[in-house]
mmCIF file of C-alpha atoms in Angstrom:
data_model
loop_
_atom_site.group_PDB
_atom_site.id
_atom_site.type_symbol
_atom_site.label_atom_id
_atom_site.label_comp_id
_atom_site.label_asym_id
_atom_site.label_seq_id
_atom_site.Cartn_x
_atom_site.Cartn_y
_atom_site.Cartn_z
ATOM 1 C CA MET N 1 159.142 -95.625 60.573
ATOM 2 C CA ILE N 2 156.749 -98.013 62.222
ATOM 3 C CA ASP N 3 153.639 -98.144 63.565
ATOM 4 C CA GLY N 4 153.401 -95.992 66.803
ATOM 5 C CA VAL N 5 157.573 -96.029 67.461
ATOM 6 C CA ILE N 6 159.337 -92.961 68.372
ATOM 7 C CA ILE N 7 163.293 -91.066 68.105
ATOM 8 C CA GLN N 8 163.422 -87.689 70.211
ATOM 9 C CA GLU N 9 166.813 -86.440 70.467
ATOM 10 C CA LEU N 10 167.789 -85.993 74.149
ATOM 11 C CA LYS N 11 169.767 -83.101 75.887
ATOM 12 C CA GLN N 12 173.054 -83.216 77.475
ATOM 13 C CA ILE N 13 174.349 -80.309 79.129
ATOM 14 C CA THR N 14 178.086 -80.330 79.152
ATOM 15 C CA ASP N 15 181.059 -78.205 80.907
ATOM 16 C CA GLU N 16 183.950 -78.897 83.359
ATOM 17 C CA ARG N 17 182.559 -81.089 86.624
ATOM 18 C CA GLY N 18 181.187 -83.507 84.305
ATOM 19 C CA LYS N 19 177.282 -83.664 81.586
ATOM 20 C CA VAL N 20 173.761 -84.038 82.806
ATOM 21 C CA MET N 21 171.594 -87.116 80.492
ATOM 22 C CA HIS N 22 168.086 -85.682 79.720
ATOM 23 C CA MET N 23 165.296 -88.891 79.337
ATOM 24 C CA LEU N 24 162.140 -88.511 79.709
ATOM 25 C CA ARG N 25 159.601 -85.840 80.914
ATOM 26 C CA CYS N 26 156.175 -85.738 82.654
ATOM 27 C CA ASP N 27 155.312 -82.812 80.485
ATOM 28 C CA SER N 28 157.115 -84.555 77.131
ATOM 29 C CA PRO N 29 154.726 -85.515 75.107
ATOM 30 C CA LEU N 30 156.391 -88.931 74.735
ATOM 31 C CA PHE N 31 155.070 -89.114 78.948
ATOM 32 C CA GLU N 32 151.933 -91.164 79.123
ATOM 33 C CA ARG N 33 152.221 -92.505 82.633
ATOM 34 C CA PHE N 34 154.654 -94.010 85.223
ATOM 35 C CA GLY N 35 154.677 -97.992 85.728
ATOM 36 C CA GLU N 36 158.705 -97.626 87.081
ATOM 37 C CA ILE N 37 162.516 -97.106 85.347
ATOM 38 C CA TYR N 38 164.989 -100.279 84.731
ATOM 39 C CA PHE N 39 168.355 -100.562 83.817
ATOM 40 C CA SER N 40 169.562 -103.075 82.059
ATOM 41 C CA PHE N 41 173.543 -103.724 81.375
ATOM 42 C CA VAL N 42 174.667 -105.815 77.574
ATOM 43 C CA ASN N 43 178.028 -107.465 77.368
ATOM 44 C CA PRO N 44 180.196 -106.331 74.184
ATOM 45 C CA GLY N 45 178.786 -108.288 71.648
ATOM 46 C CA VAL N 46 176.093 -109.834 73.171
ATOM 47 C CA VAL N 47 172.542 -110.077 71.875
ATOM 48 C CA LYS N 48 169.544 -109.484 74.437
ATOM 49 C CA ALA N 49 166.337 -110.397 71.906
ATOM 50 C CA TRP N 50 163.230 -111.263 70.693
ATOM 51 C CA LYS N 51 161.378 -110.184 73.255
ATOM 52 C CA ARG N 52 157.198 -108.176 73.042
ATOM 53 C CA HIS N 53 155.443 -106.646 75.104
ATOM 54 C CA LYS N 54 151.082 -107.515 75.284
ATOM 55 C CA ARG N 55 150.735 -103.910 77.493
ATOM 56 C CA MET N 56 153.676 -102.524 77.805
ATOM 57 C CA THR N 57 154.545 -99.173 76.064
ATOM 58 C CA GLN N 58 158.599 -99.211 76.828
ATOM 59 C CA ASN N 59 160.903 -95.153 76.339
ATOM 60 C CA PHE N 60 164.684 -96.849 76.196
ATOM 61 C CA ALA N 61 168.016 -94.542 76.551
ATOM 62 C CA VAL N 62 171.476 -95.444 76.609
ATOM 63 C CA PRO N 63 173.521 -93.349 78.397
ATOM 64 C CA ILE N 64 176.645 -95.700 77.935
ATOM 65 C CA GLY N 65 177.663 -97.419 75.313
ATOM 66 C CA MET N 66 176.340 -98.066 71.885
ATOM 67 C CA ILE N 67 173.395 -100.940 70.394
ATOM 68 C CA ARG N 68 172.110 -101.572 67.572
ATOM 69 C CA LEU N 69 167.916 -101.810 68.277
ATOM 70 C CA VAL N 70 166.123 -103.773 66.176
ATOM 71 C CA ILE N 71 162.284 -104.062 65.770
ATOM 72 C CA TYR N 72 160.265 -105.958 63.735
ATOM 73 C CA ASP N 73 156.359 -105.741 63.498
ATOM 74 C CA ASN N 74 154.156 -108.579 63.132
ATOM 75 C CA ARG N 75 151.289 -106.293 64.203
ATOM 76 C CA ASP N 76 148.216 -107.170 61.606
ATOM 77 C CA GLY N 77 146.182 -103.880 59.930
ATOM 78 C CA THR N 78 149.479 -102.480 60.510
ATOM 79 C CA THR N 79 151.444 -99.588 57.216
ATOM 80 C CA SER N 80 154.248 -100.777 59.363
ATOM 81 C CA TYR N 81 153.347 -105.077 59.069
ATOM 82 C CA GLY N 82 156.525 -106.715 57.844
ATOM 83 C CA ARG N 83 159.028 -104.252 58.377
ATOM 84 C CA THR N 84 162.005 -104.399 60.065
ATOM 85 C CA GLU N 85 163.357 -100.691 61.796
ATOM 86 C CA ILE N 86 167.094 -100.796 62.748
ATOM 87 C CA MET N 87 169.256 -98.235 64.801
ATOM 88 C CA GLU N 88 172.300 -98.011 66.527
ATOM 89 C CA ILE N 89 171.966 -95.753 69.452
ATOM 90 C CA GLY N 90 173.902 -94.898 72.991
ATOM 91 C CA GLU N 91 176.714 -91.789 73.249
ATOM 92 C CA GLU N 92 177.043 -90.895 69.972
ATOM 93 C CA ASN N 93 173.807 -91.181 69.044
ATOM 94 C CA TYR N 94 171.575 -90.418 72.677
ATOM 95 C CA CYS N 95 167.993 -90.605 72.191
ATOM 96 C CA LEU N 96 165.177 -91.475 74.021
ATOM 97 C CA VAL N 97 163.236 -94.702 71.372
ATOM 98 C CA LYS N 98 159.364 -95.395 72.661
ATOM 99 C CA ILE N 99 158.796 -98.893 71.517
ATOM 100 C CA PRO N 100 154.548 -99.580 71.570
ATOM 101 C CA PRO N 101 153.091 -103.102 72.334
ATOM 102 C CA LEU N 102 152.301 -106.086 70.229
ATOM 103 C CA VAL N 103 156.227 -104.822 68.444
ATOM 104 C CA TRP N 104 159.391 -107.234 68.361
ATOM 105 C CA TYR N 105 162.435 -106.179 69.277
ATOM 106 C CA GLY N 106 166.342 -106.367 70.299
ATOM 107 C CA PHE N 107 169.891 -105.441 70.461
ATOM 108 C CA GLN N 108 173.131 -105.746 70.791
ATOM 109 C CA CYS N 109 175.411 -103.849 72.014
ATOM 110 C CA ILE N 110 178.331 -103.202 70.001
ATOM 111 C CA SER N 111 180.832 -100.581 71.907
ATOM 112 C CA PHE N 112 184.139 -102.405 73.385
ATOM 113 C CA LYS N 113 182.626 -101.892 76.405
ATOM 114 C CA GLN N 114 179.064 -102.709 78.426
ATOM 115 C CA ALA N 115 176.461 -100.476 77.161
ATOM 116 C CA LEU N 116 173.170 -99.460 79.843
ATOM 117 C CA ILE N 117 170.330 -99.690 78.733
ATOM 118 C CA ALA N 118 166.974 -97.257 80.442
ATOM 119 C CA ASN N 119 163.475 -98.667 80.793
ATOM 120 C CA CYS N 120 161.193 -96.654 81.730
ATOM 121 C CA SER N 121 157.701 -97.664 80.884
ATOM 122 C CA ASP N 122 153.696 -97.259 81.465
ATOM 123 C CA ILE N 123 153.506 -100.446 83.993
ATOM 124 C CA PRO N 124 155.232 -102.457 85.814
ATOM 125 C CA HIS N 125 157.042 -105.827 84.977
ATOM 126 C CA ASP N 126 154.895 -108.574 85.079
ATOM 127 C CA PRO N 127 156.533 -111.597 83.299
ATOM 128 C CA ASP N 128 153.224 -112.928 82.204
ATOM 129 C CA GLU N 129 152.516 -109.575 79.996
ATOM 130 C CA ALA N 130 156.132 -110.198 77.720
ATOM 131 C CA GLU N 131 156.954 -113.145 75.078
ATOM 132 C CA GLN N 132 160.032 -113.820 73.819
ATOM 133 C CA LYS N 133 161.518 -115.434 71.219
ATOM 134 C CA ASP N 134 164.884 -117.260 70.363
ATOM 135 C CA GLN N 135 167.037 -114.757 69.069
ATOM 136 C CA LEU N 136 168.205 -117.236 65.837
ATOM 137 C CA ASN N 137 164.256 -117.426 65.721
ATOM 138 C CA SER N 138 163.534 -117.197 61.759
ATOM 139 C CA SER N 139 159.814 -116.196 62.615
ATOM 140 C CA ILE N 140 162.018 -112.121 61.938
ATOM 141 C CA PRO N 141 163.834 -111.123 59.401
ATOM 142 C CA TYR N 142 166.518 -110.547 60.194
ATOM 143 C CA LYS N 143 170.242 -112.153 61.753
ATOM 144 C CA TRP N 144 171.997 -110.808 64.162
ATOM 145 C CA HIS N 145 176.077 -110.859 63.488
ATOM 146 C CA ILE N 146 177.459 -113.179 66.728
ATOM 147 C CA LYS N 147 180.799 -114.935 66.964
ATOM 148 C CA ASN N 148 181.330 -118.076 67.234
ATOM 149 C CA LYS N 149 177.732 -118.938 66.472
#
Protein backbone atom coordinates (compact mmCIF):
# COMPACT_ATOMS: atom_id res chain seq x y z
CA MET A 1 0.00 0.00 0.00
CA ILE A 2 1.08 3.57 -0.56
CA ASP A 3 2.59 5.29 2.51
CA GLY A 4 -0.10 7.18 4.40
CA VAL A 5 -3.05 5.66 2.52
CA ILE A 6 -5.34 3.76 4.88
CA ILE A 7 -8.39 1.68 4.01
CA GLN A 8 -10.91 0.91 6.72
CA GLU A 9 -14.07 -1.18 6.35
CA LEU A 10 -17.14 0.79 7.33
CA LYS A 11 -20.14 -0.38 9.31
CA GLN A 12 -23.58 -0.61 7.76
CA ILE A 13 -26.72 -1.16 9.77
CA THR A 14 -29.56 -2.57 7.69
CA ASP A 15 -33.12 -3.46 8.64
CA GLU A 16 -36.54 -3.52 6.99
CA ARG A 17 -36.73 0.29 7.08
CA GLY A 18 -33.49 0.94 5.21
CA LYS A 19 -29.84 1.37 6.03
CA VAL A 20 -27.40 3.54 8.00
CA MET A 21 -23.89 3.78 6.54
CA HIS A 22 -21.19 5.04 8.88
CA MET A 23 -18.30 7.12 7.51
CA LEU A 24 -16.06 8.87 10.06
CA ARG A 25 -16.27 9.66 13.76
CA CYS A 26 -14.28 12.14 15.82
CA ASP A 27 -13.05 9.29 18.05
CA SER A 28 -11.67 7.29 15.10
CA PRO A 29 -7.87 6.98 14.90
CA LEU A 30 -8.22 8.10 11.25
CA PHE A 31 -9.84 11.41 12.18
CA GLU A 32 -7.40 14.33 12.31
CA ARG A 33 -9.59 17.44 12.27
CA PHE A 34 -12.62 18.80 10.46
CA GLY A 35 -12.19 21.05 7.44
CA GLU A 36 -15.28 20.41 5.34
CA ILE A 37 -17.50 17.69 3.94
CA TYR A 38 -18.49 17.71 0.31
CA PHE A 39 -20.13 15.33 -2.11
CA SER A 40 -19.15 14.64 -5.70
CA PHE A 41 -21.29 12.82 -8.23
CA VAL A 42 -19.63 11.06 -11.14
CA ASN A 43 -21.59 9.68 -14.07
CA PRO A 44 -21.16 6.10 -15.36
CA GLY A 45 -17.89 5.65 -17.25
CA VAL A 46 -16.69 9.20 -16.50
CA VAL A 47 -13.14 9.78 -15.24
CA LYS A 48 -12.20 12.57 -12.83
CA ALA A 49 -8.39 12.65 -12.78
CA TRP A 50 -5.63 13.60 -11.90
CA LYS A 51 -5.47 15.66 -8.74
CA ARG A 52 -3.35 16.04 -5.63
CA HIS A 53 -3.49 18.34 -2.64
CA LYS A 54 -0.49 20.07 -1.13
CA ARG A 55 -1.84 20.15 2.45
CA MET A 56 -5.27 18.47 2.49
CA THR A 57 -5.90 14.97 3.82
CA GLN A 58 -9.02 13.44 2.31
CA ASN A 59 -11.30 10.73 3.63
CA PHE A 60 -13.37 9.18 0.83
CA ALA A 61 -16.42 6.93 1.13
CA VAL A 62 -18.77 5.94 -1.69
CA PRO A 63 -22.26 5.15 -0.34
CA ILE A 64 -23.94 5.02 -3.79
CA GLY A 65 -22.54 3.31 -6.89
CA MET A 66 -19.00 2.06 -7.44
CA ILE A 67 -15.75 3.75 -8.45
CA ARG A 68 -12.29 2.63 -9.46
CA LEU A 69 -9.94 4.74 -7.35
CA VAL A 70 -6.36 4.99 -8.60
CA ILE A 71 -3.66 6.43 -6.34
CA TYR A 72 -0.10 7.17 -7.46
CA ASP A 73 2.83 8.10 -5.21
CA ASN A 74 5.60 10.23 -6.70
CA ARG A 75 6.77 11.67 -3.37
CA ASP A 76 10.55 11.47 -3.10
CA GLY A 77 11.79 9.48 -0.13
CA THR A 78 8.71 7.34 0.51
CA THR A 79 8.95 3.55 0.57
CA SER A 80 6.08 3.49 -1.93
CA TYR A 81 7.67 5.94 -4.41
CA GLY A 82 6.54 5.10 -7.96
CA ARG A 83 3.78 2.76 -6.79
CA THR A 84 0.25 2.80 -8.19
CA GLU A 85 -2.68 1.36 -6.21
CA ILE A 86 -6.01 0.51 -7.81
CA MET A 87 -9.10 -0.24 -5.75
CA GLU A 88 -12.81 -0.55 -6.39
CA ILE A 89 -14.91 0.96 -3.66
CA GLY A 90 -18.57 1.73 -3.15
CA GLU A 91 -21.76 -0.09 -2.27
CA GLU A 92 -20.22 -3.52 -2.90
CA ASN A 93 -17.01 -2.67 -1.01
CA TYR A 94 -18.01 0.01 1.46
CA CYS A 95 -14.95 1.47 3.13
CA LEU A 96 -13.16 4.68 4.04
CA VAL A 97 -10.00 5.54 2.10
CA LYS A 98 -7.68 8.09 3.70
CA ILE A 99 -5.54 9.89 1.10
CA PRO A 100 -2.64 11.96 2.46
CA PRO A 101 -1.33 15.18 0.90
CA LEU A 102 0.95 15.10 -2.19
CA VAL A 103 -0.45 11.81 -3.52
CA TRP A 104 -2.00 11.85 -7.01
CA TYR A 105 -5.44 10.28 -7.37
CA GLY A 106 -8.26 9.91 -9.84
CA PHE A 107 -11.43 7.89 -10.10
CA GLN A 108 -13.87 6.51 -12.62
CA CYS A 109 -17.49 5.51 -12.09
CA ILE A 110 -17.71 1.78 -12.84
CA SER A 111 -21.36 1.27 -11.90
CA PHE A 112 -24.36 1.57 -14.23
CA LYS A 113 -25.67 4.46 -12.12
CA GLN A 114 -24.05 7.63 -10.81
CA ALA A 115 -21.61 7.17 -7.97
CA LEU A 116 -21.68 9.51 -4.98
CA ILE A 117 -18.35 10.24 -3.32
CA ALA A 118 -18.37 11.74 0.16
CA ASN A 119 -15.16 13.49 1.22
CA CYS A 120 -14.47 14.62 4.77
CA SER A 121 -11.30 16.67 4.47
CA ASP A 122 -9.15 18.07 7.25
CA ILE A 123 -9.03 21.62 5.81
CA PRO A 124 -11.56 23.68 3.82
CA HIS A 125 -11.27 23.68 0.04
CA ASP A 126 -8.71 26.14 -1.35
CA PRO A 127 -8.21 26.10 -5.15
CA ASP A 128 -4.60 27.31 -4.74
CA GLU A 129 -3.81 24.29 -2.57
CA ALA A 130 -4.54 21.66 -5.25
CA GLU A 131 -2.76 20.62 -8.44
CA GLN A 132 -4.32 18.92 -11.46
CA LYS A 133 -3.15 17.00 -14.51
CA ASP A 134 -5.10 15.81 -17.52
CA GLN A 135 -6.50 12.27 -17.23
CA LEU A 136 -4.34 11.22 -20.19
CA ASN A 137 -1.11 12.62 -18.68
CA SER A 138 1.68 10.10 -19.28
CA SER A 139 3.67 11.01 -16.15
CA ILE A 140 1.28 8.83 -14.12
CA PRO A 141 1.61 5.15 -15.05
CA TYR A 142 -2.07 4.31 -15.43
CA LYS A 143 -4.28 4.30 -18.50
CA TRP A 144 -7.99 4.89 -17.98
CA HIS A 145 -10.38 2.71 -19.95
CA ILE A 146 -12.46 5.38 -21.64
CA LYS A 147 -15.04 4.65 -24.31
CA ASN A 148 -14.80 6.70 -27.54
CA LYS A 149 -11.32 8.10 -26.76
